[in-house]
Amino acid sequence: MLALSAQAITAALQLIAEKNPKQPSDAVINALLARELIHRVGKHFEPTQFGRAYFRHAYTIRPAW
């Protein structure tokens, strides 16, 4: 399985969620499918509930104590 950083995963999820014409590479798509962060809907991909939760968690404001 392709090793992806959290930043790469969130960037790919954002492109997919926005239905951007510039989609991530096939290797990244396959890695997200394997992690069950996206699923195929017709001819395009959408984030699963786990993908949406991952994306929300990545952008949660954390206290800077």
C-alpha angles and dihedrals in degrees: 000000000000113000110231129183120233089250092054091049094050092046091051092046090051093052090049095045091050090048087232113186088229100073125185119266122279090254091056091045090051091049091051091047090051090051089048091236093127137024135196118259110183107307097340138058130244131188116261122225087271092051092050091048091049091051093048092048092051091057099041112127108244123203114254100216 
